PDB file of C-alpha atoms in Angstrom:
ATOM      1  CA  MET A  12       7.974  23.428  24.815  1.00  0.00           C
ATOM      2  CA  SER A  13       4.238  23.948  24.714  1.00  0.00           C
ATOM      3  CA  ILE A  14       2.345  20.788  23.827  1.00  0.00           C
ATOM      4  CA  GLU A  15       0.221  22.775  21.334  1.00  0.00           C
ATOM      5  CA  THR A  16       3.242  23.421  19.117  1.00  0.00           C
ATOM      6  CA  VAL A  17       4.357  19.775  18.935  1.00  0.00           C
ATOM      7  CA  PRO A  18       2.760  17.600  16.233  1.00  0.00           C
ATOM      8  CA  SER A  19       0.208  15.325  17.909  1.00  0.00           C
ATOM      9  CA  GLU A  20       0.783  12.548  15.352  1.00  0.00           C
ATOM     10  CA  LEU A  21       2.990  11.803  12.360  1.00  0.00           C
ATOM     11  CA  ARG A  22       0.217  11.705   9.768  1.00  0.00           C
ATOM     12  CA  ASN A  23      -1.260  14.751   8.058  1.00  0.00           C
ATOM     13  CA  LEU A  24       1.713  16.950   8.961  1.00  0.00           C
ATOM     14  CA  ARG A  25       1.988  20.366   7.346  1.00  0.00           C
ATOM     15  CA  SER A  26       4.499  23.175   7.608  1.00  0.00           C
ATOM     16  CA  CYS A  27       3.735  26.893   7.720  1.00  0.00           C
ATOM     17  CA  LEU A  28       4.992  28.605   4.556  1.00  0.00           C
ATOM     18  CA  LEU A  29       5.955  31.742   6.503  1.00  0.00           C
ATOM     19  CA  CYS A  30       7.823  30.352   9.549  1.00  0.00           C
ATOM     20  CA  SER A  31       8.064  26.574   8.786  1.00  0.00           C
ATOM     21  CA  LEU A  32       6.403  25.424  12.056  1.00  0.00           C
ATOM     22  CA  ILE A  33       5.232  21.799  11.697  1.00  0.00           C
ATOM     23  CA  LYS A  34       1.888  20.645  13.080  1.00  0.00           C
ATOM     24  CA  THR A  35      -1.003  18.501  11.931  1.00  0.00           C
ATOM     25  CA  ILE A  36      -3.663  20.056   9.740  1.00  0.00           C
ATOM     26  CA  ASP A  37      -6.143  19.784  12.633  1.00  0.00           C
ATOM     27  CA  GLN A  38      -3.743  21.581  15.006  1.00  0.00           C
ATOM     28  CA  PHE A  39      -3.296  24.426  12.510  1.00  0.00           C
ATOM     29  CA  GLU A  40      -7.059  24.718  12.113  1.00  0.00           C
ATOM     30  CA  ARG A  41      -7.727  24.546  15.865  1.00  0.00           C
ATOM     31  CA  ASP A  42      -4.849  26.749  17.109  1.00  0.00           C
ATOM     32  CA  GLY A  43      -3.499  28.558  14.058  1.00  0.00           C
ATOM     33  CA  CYS A  44       0.242  29.177  13.792  1.00  0.00           C
ATOM     34  CA  GLU A  45       1.671  30.473  17.056  1.00  0.00           C
ATOM     35  CA  ASN A  46       4.225  32.564  15.138  1.00  0.00           C
ATOM     36  CA  CYS A  47       2.128  33.851  12.238  1.00  0.00           C
ATOM     37  CA  ASP A  48      -1.550  33.855  13.137  1.00  0.00           C
ATOM     38  CA  THR A  49      -1.490  37.621  13.640  1.00  0.00           C
ATOM     39  CA  PHE A  50      -0.900  37.867   9.884  1.00  0.00           C
ATOM     40  CA  LEU A  51      -2.221  34.620   8.377  1.00  0.00           C
ATOM     41  CA  HIS A  52      -5.416  34.023  10.411  1.00  0.00           C
ATOM     42  CA  MET A  53      -5.433  30.237  10.000  1.00  0.00           C
ATOM     43  CA  LYS A  54      -7.219  29.565  13.287  1.00  0.00           C
ATOM     44  CA  GLY A  55     -10.667  28.161  12.482  1.00  0.00           C
ATOM     45  CA  ASN A  56     -10.186  28.582   8.714  1.00  0.00           C
ATOM     46  CA  ARG A  57      -9.299  25.348   6.905  1.00  0.00           C
ATOM     47  CA  ASP A  58      -9.016  27.094   3.514  1.00  0.00           C
ATOM     48  CA  MET A  59      -6.328  29.413   4.916  1.00  0.00           C
ATOM     49  CA  VAL A  60      -4.572  26.385   6.439  1.00  0.00           C
ATOM     50  CA  TYR A  61      -4.354  24.823   2.971  1.00  0.00           C
ATOM     51  CA  ASP A  62      -3.220  28.136   1.411  1.00  0.00           C
ATOM     52  CA  CYS A  63      -0.598  28.968   4.051  1.00  0.00           C
ATOM     53  CA  THR A  64       0.886  25.534   4.769  1.00  0.00           C
ATOM     54  CA  SER A  65       2.476  22.754   2.736  1.00  0.00           C
ATOM     55  CA  SER A  66       2.558  19.002   3.216  1.00  0.00           C
ATOM     56  CA  ASN A  67       5.766  18.898   1.155  1.00  0.00           C
ATOM     57  CA  PHE A  68       8.733  19.704   3.375  1.00  0.00           C
ATOM     58  CA  ASP A  69      12.185  18.305   4.133  1.00  0.00           C
ATOM     59  CA  GLY A  70      13.871  17.719   7.465  1.00  0.00           C
ATOM     60  CA  MET A  71      12.746  18.534  10.956  1.00  0.00           C
ATOM     61  CA  ILE A  72      14.349  20.591  13.700  1.00  0.00           C
ATOM     62  CA  SER A  73      13.121  20.588  17.296  1.00  0.00           C
ATOM     63  CA  LEU A  74      13.717  24.096  18.573  1.00  0.00           C
ATOM     64  CA  MET A  75      14.020  24.242  22.352  1.00  0.00           C
ATOM     65  CA  SER A  76      15.935  27.486  23.046  1.00  0.00           C
ATOM     66  CA  PRO A  77      15.331  29.897  20.153  1.00  0.00           C
ATOM     67  CA  ASP A  78      17.421  32.698  21.674  1.00  0.00           C
ATOM     68  CA  ASP A  79      20.518  30.527  22.198  1.00  0.00           C
ATOM     69  CA  SER A  80      20.386  28.346  19.103  1.00  0.00           C
ATOM     70  CA  TRP A  81      22.720  28.934  16.160  1.00  0.00           C
ATOM     71  CA  VAL A  82      20.454  26.612  14.144  1.00  0.00           C
ATOM     72  CA  ALA A  83      17.482  28.892  14.869  1.00  0.00           C
ATOM     73  CA  LYS A  84      19.470  31.876  13.592  1.00  0.00           C
ATOM     74  CA  TRP A  85      20.585  29.933  10.498  1.00  0.00           C
ATOM     75  CA  GLN A  86      16.981  28.863   9.798  1.00  0.00           C
ATOM     76  CA  ARG A  87      15.608  32.372  10.522  1.00  0.00           C
ATOM     77  CA  ASN A  88      13.609  31.043  13.501  1.00  0.00           C
ATOM     78  CA  ALA A  89      15.324  32.842  16.386  1.00  0.00           C
ATOM     79  CA  GLN A  90      12.187  34.867  17.173  1.00  0.00           C
ATOM     80  CA  CYS A  91       9.812  31.896  16.919  1.00  0.00           C
ATOM     81  CA  VAL A  92       8.140  29.793  19.611  1.00  0.00           C
ATOM     82  CA  ARG A  93       9.611  26.473  20.694  1.00  0.00           C
ATOM     83  CA  GLY A  94       8.435  23.602  18.510  1.00  0.00           C
ATOM     84  CA  CYS A  95       9.233  21.464  15.469  1.00  0.00           C
ATOM     85  CA  TYR A  96      10.274  23.234  12.266  1.00  0.00           C
ATOM     86  CA  ALA A  97      10.937  22.117   8.706  1.00  0.00           C
ATOM     87  CA  ILE A  98      14.376  22.755   7.221  1.00  0.00           C
ATOM     88  CA  SER A  99      12.886  23.430   3.785  1.00  0.00           C
ATOM     89  CA  VAL A 100       9.232  23.923   2.798  1.00  0.00           C
ATOM     90  CA  SER A 101       8.127  23.488  -0.822  1.00  0.00           C
ATOM     91  CA  GLY A 102       5.623  25.983  -2.129  1.00  0.00           C
ATOM     92  CA  THR A 103       4.875  29.680  -1.814  1.00  0.00           C
ATOM     93  CA  LEU A 104       2.143  31.778  -0.290  1.00  0.00           C
ATOM     94  CA  PRO A 105      -0.546  33.000  -2.707  1.00  0.00           C
ATOM     95  CA  PRO A 106       0.191  36.460  -4.204  1.00  0.00           C
ATOM     96  CA  GLY A 107      -2.777  38.061  -2.411  1.00  0.00           C
ATOM     97  CA  ILE A 108      -1.464  36.948   0.976  1.00  0.00           C
ATOM     98  CA  VAL A 109       2.059  38.146   0.089  1.00  0.00           C
ATOM     99  CA  ARG A 110       0.606  41.591  -0.796  1.00  0.00           C
ATOM    100  CA  GLU A 111      -1.316  41.676   2.495  1.00  0.00           C
ATOM    101  CA  LEU A 112       1.844  40.766   4.431  1.00  0.00           C
ATOM    102  CA  LYS A 113       3.790  43.507   2.636  1.00  0.00           C
ATOM    103  CA  SER A 114       1.112  46.067   3.499  1.00  0.00           C
ATOM    104  CA  GLN A 115       1.548  45.071   7.170  1.00  0.00           C
ATOM    105  CA  GLY A 116       5.327  45.499   6.954  1.00  0.00           C
ATOM    106  CA  VAL A 117       6.140  41.773   6.898  1.00  0.00           C
ATOM    107  CA  THR A 118       8.725  40.646   4.346  1.00  0.00           C
ATOM    108  CA  TYR A 119       7.963  37.206   2.934  1.00  0.00           C
ATOM    109  CA  LYS A 120      10.951  35.081   1.986  1.00  0.00           C
ATOM    110  CA  SER A 121      10.292  31.589   0.654  1.00  0.00           C
ATOM    111  CA  ARG A 122      11.555  28.740   2.832  1.00  0.00           C
ATOM    112  CA  ASP A 123      11.992  26.473  -0.187  1.00  0.00           C
ATOM    113  CA  THR A 124      15.737  25.788  -0.315  1.00  0.00           C
ATOM    114  CA  SER A 125      15.443  23.538  -3.381  1.00  0.00           C
ATOM    115  CA  VAL A 126      14.908  26.649  -5.573  1.00  0.00           C
ATOM    116  CA  ARG A 127      17.367  29.536  -5.392  1.00  0.00           C
TER     117      ARG A 127
END
């Protein structure tokens, strides 16, 4: 597991609304999201970090072997980097970002399991 994808502390944690990766707000701003930065461009942009992440999430999974993990498949994280992931993330991406993702061929599905 790369040290950049592991939360460096337990305060100020946020979860990516697209892939549910958990890191601190400073890690998202410094490194972006290793799974989604191609689309979300959070690296170096604190406003995008606030728009594309949520501090309200439930549960945590440490994903070590994405290809072999049934939990990764169940959580839709089988193609993601090793790291810590939220089980459920409250909130949704802003409509403008969802439209941009759709134009790039990326289907956005909310990771909020409290609302069905």
